[in-house]
Short mmCIF file of C-alpha atoms in Angstrom, two decimals:
data_model
loop_
_atom_site.label_atom_id
_atom_site.label_comp_id
_atom_site.label_asym_id
_atom_site.label_seq_id
_atom_site.Cartn_x
_atom_site.Cartn_y
_atom_site.Cartn_z
CA UNK A 1 42.55 5.19 -0.13
CA UNK A 2 38.64 4.51 0.45
CA UNK A 3 36.54 4.28 -2.92
CA UNK A 4 33.89 2.91 -4.79
CA UNK A 5 34.16 1.33 -7.84
CA UNK A 6 31.15 0.47 -10.32
CA UNK A 7 32.22 -2.05 -12.93
CA UNK A 8 30.82 -3.46 -16.27
CA UNK A 9 30.84 -7.14 -16.64
CA UNK A 10 34.23 -8.24 -18.02
CA UNK A 11 34.71 -8.58 -21.69
CA UNK A 12 37.22 -11.69 -21.38
CA UNK A 13 36.62 -15.29 -21.54
CA UNK A 14 36.15 -17.24 -18.84
CA UNK A 15 39.70 -18.59 -19.11
CA UNK A 16 41.37 -15.08 -19.74
CA UNK A 17 39.48 -14.11 -16.21
CA UNK A 18 41.76 -13.76 -13.09
CA UNK A 19 40.97 -16.15 -10.27
CA UNK A 20 39.56 -14.51 -7.01
CA UNK A 21 41.58 -15.27 -3.93
CA UNK A 22 39.78 -17.50 -1.51
CA UNK A 23 38.72 -14.77 1.36
CA UNK A 24 39.08 -14.93 4.93
CA UNK A 25 35.74 -13.50 5.85
CA UNK A 26 32.77 -14.02 3.01
CA UNK A 27 29.22 -13.58 4.18
CA UNK A 28 25.94 -13.31 2.19
CA UNK A 29 23.65 -12.26 5.15
CA UNK A 30 23.99 -10.63 8.64
CA UNK A 31 23.31 -12.36 11.82
CA UNK A 32 21.77 -15.41 13.25
CA UNK A 33 21.50 -14.18 16.65
CA UNK A 34 22.33 -11.53 19.45
CA UNK A 35 25.14 -13.30 20.28
CA UNK A 36 26.79 -13.10 16.59
CA UNK A 37 26.02 -9.28 16.58
CA UNK A 38 28.05 -8.71 19.91
CA UNK A 39 30.89 -10.64 18.56
CA UNK A 40 30.94 -9.32 15.18
CA UNK A 41 30.51 -5.80 16.54
CA UNK A 42 33.42 -6.11 18.46
CA UNK A 43 35.79 -7.14 15.87
CA UNK A 44 37.24 -3.66 14.50
CA UNK A 45 37.16 -3.48 10.55
CA UNK A 46 37.83 -0.82 7.80
CA UNK A 47 36.24 -0.85 4.30
CA UNK A 48 38.87 0.18 1.83
CA UNK A 49 36.77 -0.17 -1.48
CA UNK A 50 33.53 -1.03 -2.18
CA UNK A 51 33.27 -2.67 -5.88
CA UNK A 52 29.87 -3.36 -7.69
CA UNK A 53 30.19 -5.48 -10.61
CA UNK A 54 27.68 -6.43 -13.09
CA UNK A 55 26.73 -2.62 -14.43
CA UNK A 56 25.61 -2.39 -18.26
CA UNK A 57 23.25 0.19 -18.77
CA UNK A 58 23.41 1.65 -15.10
CA UNK A 59 24.79 5.09 -14.49
CA UNK A 60 27.45 4.66 -11.70
CA UNK A 61 26.42 7.85 -9.92
CA UNK A 62 23.26 6.31 -8.71
CA UNK A 63 24.70 3.18 -7.88
CA UNK A 64 27.52 5.07 -5.92
CA UNK A 65 24.94 7.03 -3.97
CA UNK A 66 23.28 3.60 -2.68
CA UNK A 67 26.51 1.78 -1.68
CA UNK A 68 28.89 4.64 -0.42
CA UNK A 69 27.65 4.55 3.29
CA UNK A 70 29.57 1.33 3.42
CA UNK A 71 32.87 3.15 3.45
CA UNK A 72 31.73 4.66 7.16
CA UNK A 73 31.60 1.27 8.87
CA UNK A 74 34.00 0.52 11.64
CA UNK A 75 33.68 -3.03 12.55
CA UNK A 76 32.59 -6.64 11.11
CA UNK A 77 29.21 -6.47 12.18
CA UNK A 78 28.65 -2.66 10.93
CA UNK A 79 30.27 -3.83 7.88
CA UNK A 80 27.40 -6.20 7.17
CA UNK A 81 24.50 -4.10 8.45
CA UNK A 82 25.50 -1.18 6.41
CA UNK A 83 26.10 -3.61 3.33
CA UNK A 84 22.65 -5.26 3.94
CA UNK A 85 20.96 -1.67 4.13
CA UNK A 86 22.78 -0.85 0.75
CA UNK A 87 21.35 -3.98 -0.93
CA UNK A 88 17.90 -3.16 0.16
CA UNK A 89 18.48 0.56 -1.45
CA UNK A 90 19.56 -1.42 -4.89
CA UNK A 91 16.55 -3.37 -4.58
CA UNK A 92 14.41 -0.55 -4.05
CA UNK A 93 15.47 0.52 -7.45
CA UNK A 94 13.53 -2.12 -9.05
CA UNK A 95 16.15 -2.48 -11.88
CA UNK A 96 18.32 -5.30 -10.54
CA UNK A 97 17.21 -9.19 -11.20
CA UNK A 98 19.76 -10.42 -8.43
CA UNK A 99 21.84 -8.63 -5.86
CA UNK A 100 24.29 -10.56 -3.52
CA UNK A 101 27.34 -8.70 -1.50
CA UNK A 102 30.32 -10.52 -0.43
CA UNK A 103 32.77 -9.22 2.17
CA UNK A 104 36.52 -10.06 1.56
CA UNK A 105 40.04 -9.12 3.04
CA UNK A 106 41.52 -6.37 1.36
CA UNK A 107 44.19 -7.09 -1.38
CA UNK A 108 45.97 -3.82 -1.85
CA UNK A 109 49.55 -3.52 -0.67
CA UNK A 110 49.14 -1.02 1.93
CA UNK A 111 46.28 -3.36 3.48
CA UNK A 112 46.25 -3.91 7.15
CA UNK A 113 45.10 -7.04 8.85
CA UNK A 114 41.98 -5.19 9.80
CA UNK A 115 41.28 -3.78 6.11
CA UNK A 116 38.47 -5.13 4.04
CA UNK A 117 36.45 -4.86 0.50
CA UNK A 118 32.57 -5.05 0.08
CA UNK A 119 31.89 -6.49 -3.59
CA UNK A 120 28.27 -6.37 -4.66
CA UNK A 121 27.48 -8.49 -7.79
CA UNK A 122 24.08 -7.54 -9.65
CA UNK A 123 22.36 -8.67 -12.60
CA UNK A 124 20.36 -5.94 -14.63
CA UNK A 125 17.22 -6.18 -15.78
CA UNK A 126 15.39 -4.16 -18.33
CA UNK A 127 12.10 -5.80 -18.72
CA UNK A 128 9.67 -6.86 -16.26
CA UNK A 129 5.83 -7.79 -15.94
CA UNK A 130 3.48 -10.47 -15.22
CA UNK A 131 -0.26 -11.71 -14.94
CA UNK A 132 -1.66 -12.04 -11.47
CA UNK A 133 -4.97 -11.66 -9.75
CA UNK A 134 -6.09 -8.98 -7.48
CA UNK A 135 -8.82 -8.93 -4.81
CA UNK A 136 -11.42 -5.80 -4.18
CA UNK A 137 -14.38 -6.14 -1.61
CA UNK A 138 -16.05 -9.12 -3.16
CA UNK A 139 -14.74 -8.30 -6.41
CA UNK A 140 -11.83 -10.20 -8.40
CA UNK A 141 -9.60 -9.19 -11.43
CA UNK A 142 -6.77 -10.26 -13.38
CA UNK A 143 -3.97 -7.81 -13.67
CA UNK A 144 -1.69 -7.74 -16.56
CA UNK A 145 1.98 -5.64 -16.55
CA UNK A 146 4.39 -4.65 -18.81
CA UNK A 147 7.61 -2.78 -17.47
CA UNK A 148 10.35 -1.06 -19.52
CA UNK A 149 13.17 -0.69 -16.79
CA UNK A 150 16.06 1.57 -16.62
CA UNK A 151 15.07 3.86 -19.39
CA UNK A 152 18.11 5.96 -19.38
CA UNK A 153 20.09 4.20 -16.50
CA UNK A 154 19.06 6.23 -13.45
CA UNK A 155 16.07 3.72 -13.01
CA UNK A 156 13.49 5.20 -15.01
CA UNK A 157 10.81 3.07 -15.71
CA UNK A 158 7.76 2.98 -17.48
CA UNK A 159 5.11 0.78 -16.49
CA UNK A 160 1.75 -0.48 -18.58
CA UNK A 161 -1.05 -2.17 -16.80
CA UNK A 162 -4.48 -3.34 -17.60
CA UNK A 163 -6.79 -4.93 -15.56
CA UNK A 164 -10.13 -7.00 -16.09
CA UNK A 165 -12.52 -7.62 -13.08
CA UNK A 166 -16.21 -8.36 -12.54
CA UNK A 167 -16.91 -4.77 -11.53
CA UNK A 168 -14.02 -2.73 -12.46
CA UNK A 169 -11.97 -2.86 -15.40
CA UNK A 170 -8.87 -0.39 -15.91
CA UNK A 171 -5.52 0.62 -18.05
CA UNK A 172 -2.77 2.70 -17.02
CA UNK A 173 0.62 4.05 -18.58
CA UNK A 174 3.09 5.72 -15.81
CA UNK A 175 6.41 6.89 -16.32
CA UNK A 176 8.53 6.75 -12.83
CA UNK A 177 11.99 7.77 -11.41
CA UNK A 178 13.68 8.17 -7.91
CA UNK A 179 14.48 11.95 -7.03
CA UNK A 180 17.80 12.90 -5.94
CA UNK A 181 18.94 9.46 -6.52
CA UNK A 182 17.00 8.55 -3.54
CA UNK A 183 14.79 5.06 -3.97
CA UNK A 184 12.73 6.32 -1.02
CA UNK A 185 11.54 9.28 -3.26
CA UNK A 186 9.66 8.16 -6.03
CA UNK A 187 7.83 10.54 -8.77
CA UNK A 188 5.36 8.92 -11.02
CA UNK A 189 3.30 10.67 -13.75
CA UNK A 190 0.92 9.31 -16.89
CA UNK A 191 -2.43 8.65 -17.83
CA UNK A 192 -5.41 6.26 -17.14
CA UNK A 193 -8.82 4.96 -18.00
CA UNK A 194 -11.13 3.26 -15.56
CA UNK A 195 -14.45 1.86 -15.89
CA UNK A 196 -16.54 0.85 -12.90
CA UNK A 197 -19.52 -0.50 -12.20
CA UNK A 198 -21.59 0.58 -8.97
CA UNK A 199 -24.71 -1.69 -8.80
CA UNK A 200 -25.47 -0.42 -5.01
CA UNK A 201 -26.47 3.05 -6.65
CA UNK A 202 -27.07 2.24 -9.79
CA UNK A 203 -24.57 4.14 -12.13
CA UNK A 204 -21.38 3.31 -13.73
CA UNK A 205 -19.12 5.43 -14.57
CA UNK A 206 -16.05 5.97 -17.38
CA UNK A 207 -12.99 7.91 -15.91
CA UNK A 208 -9.80 9.27 -18.08
CA UNK A 209 -7.20 11.06 -16.16
CA UNK A 210 -3.99 12.51 -15.78
CA UNK A 211 -2.04 11.87 -12.87
CA UNK A 212 1.21 13.16 -11.18
CA UNK A 213 2.28 12.24 -7.86
CA UNK A 214 5.40 12.04 -5.51
CA UNK A 215 5.77 9.47 -2.74
CA UNK A 216 8.43 10.10 0.46
CA UNK A 217 8.68 8.94 3.69
CA UNK A 218 9.45 10.97 6.75
CA UNK A 219 9.99 9.90 10.70
CA UNK A 220 6.00 9.51 11.35
CA UNK A 221 5.04 7.79 7.82
CA UNK A 222 4.98 7.75 4.38
CA UNK A 223 2.96 10.61 2.38
CA UNK A 224 1.93 10.59 -0.82
CA UNK A 225 1.53 14.14 -2.77
CA UNK A 226 -0.65 13.99 -6.02
CA UNK A 227 -2.33 16.39 -8.76
CA UNK A 228 -4.90 14.79 -11.21
CA UNK A 229 -7.26 15.72 -13.87
CA UNK A 230 -9.86 13.70 -14.64
CA UNK A 231 -12.66 13.64 -17.28
CA UNK A 232 -15.55 11.48 -15.82
CA UNK A 233 -18.68 10.14 -17.49
CA UNK A 234 -21.26 8.79 -15.36
CA UNK A 235 -24.50 6.76 -16.59
CA UNK A 236 -27.33 4.81 -15.50
CA UNK A 237 -27.02 1.22 -15.17
CA UNK A 238 -30.40 0.13 -15.99
CA UNK A 239 -33.85 1.70 -16.37
CA UNK A 240 -34.44 1.35 -12.63
CA UNK A 241 -32.07 3.76 -11.55
CA UNK A 242 -33.41 6.19 -9.30
CA UNK A 243 -33.94 9.98 -10.31
CA UNK A 244 -31.66 11.11 -7.63
CA UNK A 245 -28.86 9.33 -9.58
CA UNK A 246 -30.21 10.05 -13.03
CA UNK A 247 -30.29 13.78 -12.88
CA UNK A 248 -25.95 13.69 -12.23
CA UNK A 249 -25.65 11.85 -15.30
CA UNK A 250 -23.23 13.08 -17.92
CA UNK A 251 -20.09 14.42 -18.15
CA UNK A 252 -17.78 16.39 -15.79
CA UNK A 253 -14.28 17.65 -15.23
CA UNK A 254 -12.29 17.47 -11.77
CA UNK A 255 -8.81 18.39 -11.00
CA UNK A 256 -7.78 17.66 -7.23
CA UNK A 257 -4.95 18.03 -4.92
CA UNK A 258 -4.37 15.27 -2.64
CA UNK A 259 -2.12 14.32 0.28
CA UNK A 260 -2.31 10.63 1.80
CA UNK A 261 -0.44 9.86 5.15
CA UNK A 262 0.17 5.80 6.33
CA UNK A 263 1.99 4.57 9.00
CA UNK A 264 1.79 0.75 9.25
CA UNK A 265 3.36 -1.16 11.98
CA UNK A 266 1.29 -3.95 11.83
CA UNK A 267 3.36 -7.52 11.70
CA UNK A 268 0.81 -8.64 8.76
CA UNK A 269 -1.89 -6.68 6.43
CA UNK A 270 -4.35 -9.62 6.08
CA UNK A 271 -4.32 -10.93 9.63
CA UNK A 272 -2.36 -9.23 12.06
CA UNK A 273 -1.26 -10.30 15.81
CA UNK A 274 -0.04 -6.95 17.00
CA UNK A 275 0.83 -3.51 15.57
CA UNK A 276 -1.27 -0.25 14.63
CA UNK A 277 -2.24 1.50 11.40
CA UNK A 278 -2.87 4.93 11.08
CA UNK A 279 -4.20 6.76 7.55
CA UNK A 280 -5.43 9.97 6.80
CA UNK A 281 -5.81 11.62 3.39
CA UNK A 282 -6.87 15.45 2.70
CA UNK A 283 -8.28 16.37 -0.64
CA UNK A 284 -8.82 19.87 -2.19
CA UNK A 285 -10.83 19.26 -5.51
CA UNK A 286 -12.46 21.57 -7.93
CA UNK A 287 -14.58 20.13 -10.37
CA UNK A 288 -16.59 22.46 -13.71
CA UNK A 289 -19.42 24.31 -14.00
CA UNK A 290 -21.73 21.79 -13.43
CA UNK A 291 -20.57 20.16 -10.01
CA UNK A 292 -18.64 22.67 -7.98
CA UNK A 293 -15.38 21.77 -5.99
CA UNK A 294 -14.83 20.32 -1.99
CA UNK A 295 -12.66 20.15 0.64
CA UNK A 296 -12.31 16.04 1.93
CA UNK A 297 -10.89 14.68 5.26
CA UNK A 298 -10.68 10.88 5.90
CA UNK A 299 -9.00 9.03 8.58
CA UNK A 300 -8.79 5.19 9.57
CA UNK A 301 -7.00 3.99 12.82
CA UNK A 302 -6.34 0.10 13.75
CA UNK A 303 -4.51 -1.30 16.63
CA UNK A 304 -4.08 -4.64 17.49
CA UNK A 305 -3.13 -6.60 20.90
CA UNK A 306 -1.77 -10.02 21.58
CA UNK A 307 -3.35 -11.59 24.49
CA UNK A 308 -2.60 -14.84 26.32
CA UNK A 309 -3.84 -18.09 24.69
CA UNK A 310 -2.97 -16.83 21.13
CA UNK A 311 -5.95 -14.18 21.22
CA UNK A 312 -5.98 -11.28 19.37
CA UNK A 313 -7.79 -7.95 20.06
CA UNK A 314 -8.77 -5.17 17.75
CA UNK A 315 -9.84 -2.01 17.96
CA UNK A 316 -10.78 -0.49 14.73
CA UNK A 317 -12.26 3.59 14.65
CA UNK A 318 -12.67 5.45 11.37
CA UNK A 319 -14.43 8.77 10.22
CA UNK A 320 -14.68 11.41 7.28
CA UNK A 321 -16.23 14.68 6.35
CA UNK A 322 -16.53 16.47 3.28
CA UNK A 323 -17.31 20.22 2.74
CA UNK A 324 -18.44 21.88 -0.53
CA UNK A 325 -16.58 24.87 -1.92
CA UNK A 326 -19.51 27.21 -1.99
CA UNK A 327 -22.76 27.41 -0.11
CA UNK A 328 -25.77 25.55 -0.80
CA UNK A 329 -24.26 23.30 -3.31
CA UNK A 330 -24.12 19.52 -3.48
CA UNK A 331 -21.17 17.28 -4.53
CA UNK A 332 -21.18 14.39 -7.01
CA UNK A 333 -22.34 11.07 -5.97
CA UNK A 334 -18.70 9.53 -7.27
CA UNK A 335 -17.26 11.74 -4.35
CA UNK A 336 -19.49 10.80 -1.64
CA UNK A 337 -18.50 8.45 1.27
CA UNK A 338 -20.17 4.84 1.54
CA UNK A 339 -20.58 2.67 4.48
CA UNK A 340 -21.39 -1.15 5.03
CA UNK A 341 -20.68 -4.19 3.86
CA UNK A 342 -18.91 -7.36 4.80
CA UNK A 343 -15.47 -6.22 5.65
CA UNK A 344 -16.48 -3.00 7.33
CA UNK A 345 -19.97 -2.42 9.01
CA UNK A 346 -20.77 -6.33 9.04
CA UNK A 347 -24.19 -6.95 9.05
CA UNK A 348 -25.32 -4.80 6.35
CA UNK A 349 -24.92 -5.15 2.39
CA UNK A 350 -22.17 -3.22 0.41
CA UNK A 351 -22.66 0.61 1.07
CA UNK A 352 -26.22 0.09 1.70
CA UNK A 353 -26.34 2.27 4.87
CA UNK A 354 -27.61 5.82 4.95
CA UNK A 355 -29.55 7.92 2.39
CA UNK A 356 -31.15 6.26 -0.38
CA UNK A 357 -33.56 6.93 -2.89
CA UNK A 358 -35.67 3.93 -4.94
CA UNK A 359 -33.46 1.16 -3.53
CA UNK A 360 -29.80 3.32 -5.00
CA UNK A 361 -27.47 4.05 -2.20
CA UNK A 362 -26.42 8.05 -2.35
CA UNK A 363 -24.02 8.30 -0.07
CA UNK A 364 -23.38 11.29 2.00
CA UNK A 365 -20.95 13.91 3.24
CA UNK A 366 -19.89 12.58 6.88
CA UNK A 367 -19.72 9.44 8.54
CA UNK A 368 -18.22 7.32 10.88
CA UNK A 369 -17.40 4.01 11.92
CA UNK A 370 -16.06 1.66 14.96
CA UNK A 371 -15.39 -1.95 15.90
CA UNK A 372 -14.34 -4.23 18.56
CA UNK A 373 -12.79 -7.47 17.19
CA UNK A 374 -11.67 -10.68 18.97
CA UNK A 375 -9.78 -13.49 17.55
CA UNK A 376 -9.21 -16.83 18.68
CA UNK A 377 -7.35 -20.00 17.31
CA UNK A 378 -9.77 -22.92 15.96
CA UNK A 379 -11.05 -25.15 18.87
CA UNK A 380 -9.55 -28.20 17.04
CA UNK A 381 -5.93 -26.35 16.45
CA UNK A 382 -3.30 -28.70 15.94
CA UNK A 383 -0.37 -26.86 16.81
CA UNK A 384 1.67 -23.72 16.11
CA UNK A 385 2.90 -23.45 12.92
CA UNK A 386 0.39 -25.74 10.81
CA UNK A 387 -2.32 -25.16 8.41
CA UNK A 388 -4.42 -23.81 10.65
CA UNK A 389 -2.63 -20.64 11.48
CA UNK A 390 -4.30 -19.50 8.20
CA UNK A 391 -7.81 -19.69 10.42
CA UNK A 392 -9.26 -17.69 13.23
CA UNK A 393 -12.63 -17.93 14.59
CA UNK A 394 -13.54 -13.90 14.72
CA UNK A 395 -16.18 -12.18 17.09
CA UNK A 396 -16.97 -8.76 16.55
CA UNK A 397 -19.22 -5.63 17.31
CA UNK A 398 -19.65 -2.91 14.82
CA UNK A 399 -21.03 0.80 15.03
CA UNK A 400 -21.01 3.20 12.54
CA UNK A 401 -23.21 6.18 10.78
CA UNK A 402 -23.63 8.11 7.38
CA UNK A 403 -25.43 11.14 7.01
CA UNK A 404 -25.50 14.31 5.45
CA UNK A 405 -23.97 17.63 7.43
CA UNK A 406 -25.41 21.11 6.59
CA UNK A 407 -22.27 23.52 6.95
CA UNK A 408 -24.52 26.68 6.46
CA UNK A 409 -27.09 26.14 8.97
CA UNK A 410 -27.99 23.53 11.82
CA UNK A 411 -24.40 21.71 11.55
CA UNK A 412 -24.15 21.07 15.39
CA UNK A 413 -27.58 19.74 15.27
CA UNK A 414 -26.55 17.34 12.08
CA UNK A 415 -23.50 15.97 14.06
CA UNK A 416 -25.76 15.57 17.05
CA UNK A 417 -28.19 13.15 14.80
CA UNK A 418 -24.76 11.80 13.10
CA UNK A 419 -23.92 10.40 16.54
CA UNK A 420 -27.14 9.33 17.52
CA UNK A 421 -28.43 7.87 14.86
CA UNK A 422 -25.86 4.91 14.59
CA UNK A 423 -26.22 1.50 13.25
CA UNK A 424 -25.01 -1.84 15.23
CA UNK A 425 -24.39 -5.19 14.60
CA UNK A 426 -22.75 -7.86 16.31
CA UNK A 427 -21.47 -11.52 15.42
CA UNK A 428 -19.14 -14.60 14.76
CA UNK A 429 -17.63 -16.30 12.48
CA UNK A 430 -14.37 -17.42 10.85
CA UNK A 431 -11.30 -15.21 9.15
CA UNK A 432 -9.20 -16.99 6.70
CA UNK A 433 -5.98 -15.39 5.27
CA UNK A 434 -5.51 -16.36 1.92
CA UNK A 435 -1.69 -15.99 1.34
CA UNK A 436 -0.78 -12.62 1.47
CA UNK A 437 -3.22 -11.93 -1.37
CA UNK A 438 -6.46 -11.49 0.50
CA UNK A 439 -8.57 -11.94 3.54
CA UNK A 440 -11.77 -14.07 3.86
CA UNK A 441 -14.73 -14.06 6.30
CA UNK A 442 -17.71 -15.82 6.93
CA UNK A 443 -19.68 -14.63 9.81
CA UNK A 444 -23.03 -14.60 11.22
CA UNK A 445 -24.73 -11.21 11.59
CA UNK A 446 -27.05 -9.71 13.77
CA UNK A 447 -27.97 -6.22 12.82
CA UNK A 448 -29.04 -4.88 16.45
CA UNK A 449 -29.54 -1.42 15.09
CA UNK A 450 -31.23 -0.51 11.91
CA UNK A 451 -32.44 2.56 10.21
CA UNK A 452 -35.02 3.67 7.70
CA UNK A 453 -33.31 3.15 4.26
CA UNK A 454 -30.70 0.80 5.07
CA UNK A 455 -30.08 -2.68 3.45
CA UNK A 456 -29.36 -5.24 6.47
CA UNK A 457 -27.93 -8.80 5.79
CA UNK A 458 -29.63 -11.24 8.71
CA UNK A 459 -27.87 -14.38 9.17
CA UNK A 460 -24.51 -15.57 7.25
CA UNK A 461 -22.54 -12.59 5.38
CA UNK A 462 -19.61 -13.68 3.21
CA UNK A 463 -16.64 -11.33 2.53
CA UNK A 464 -13.20 -10.99 0.71
CA UNK A 465 -10.84 -8.44 0.26
CA UNK A 466 -7.47 -6.50 1.17
CA UNK A 467 -8.95 -3.76 3.39
CA UNK A 468 -10.87 -4.08 6.30
CA UNK A 469 -12.04 -2.71 9.56
#
């Protein structure tokens, strides 16, 4: 009889606990190679029982949902694959400190030679958190997190976070829960406050908001659907802030529906060798009487190809456009697109491309960006697998443009102007991968095409961050 049994830790003393029989087959991991896979797949097997030991607070139904597919295995190899998949599902619940599985021969009286039992040993955790650093574009922060885990026994978690950085400070309180007992479908809701400074535009903001979203996978990639309500306060950083920015200062309410799609097949998110990345964002926003709403679209594509001699080629494309919901109105500077920086349109200062007023960048409602990159090992590379694997020489050509498109009239001419008034830069330098935390670039940049109002960076340019184009 096939069954799944979720057990609590025994209350008996160690001397009273029965001793386990020595198993015939016991495995902690899957396979070590293709030959092992073929051999294990040819050994017939049947799973009679699945045990989950170590449950105290967790409800049995959510655990059974993650491990019950192990009962469908028909060979030793398939048992290992399904057990490893179940282990990954349990880990995604984020409520266990340690998860191990063992495969043992079945001990029942009617068990045959091909009958097995799978035992999962778990250790629950109720609290979590820590302190760690995080990196934005030429910005650093220290994030402190504290988690209350598995509140009601079905992976309901409460996460409190506070982040203090050089330009951004934020705090949040979020509740999360997997839907339909599926760890891949996650519901979150909560509130946050975010304080940011934007020196390139001369303003600072305080955002206080409520958020609810659902994250779920599909065959194409991952999706996030969210709804958000934000009370926004925009203020000037100093007396030199341009009037075009000052006239937008004050309070406003924004509510938005947003969809984010991501498909990331890169082998590394900091310094990839191969793979592709595609992200697409759509946003429908409504704002109070002071600033009207808009529809906003944004996309990014990256492709990496490994070439001979450990050389890697990268192609990057990106673009976005935003349209006000009511003709003849403008969108807040907080929602505009910005372009430029050491990790995007190199050779230009951060967000300093396009329309500006008195030295303050104003952003715009449309942009496009492209880039070609070639990465090679350092000339004095010692060998593969060494410290110098974190370093690459970097040659690049970047092009892009940022401007406003009038959807009421002259839209065709504005789009043509957006294409023709491109910025162009090229250069070379060094890229450093700082573990899985950030990417550091030091490039010598030559801005070959600069427009009026742009702030260019000729010569050495330093950049550090996680996202890049």
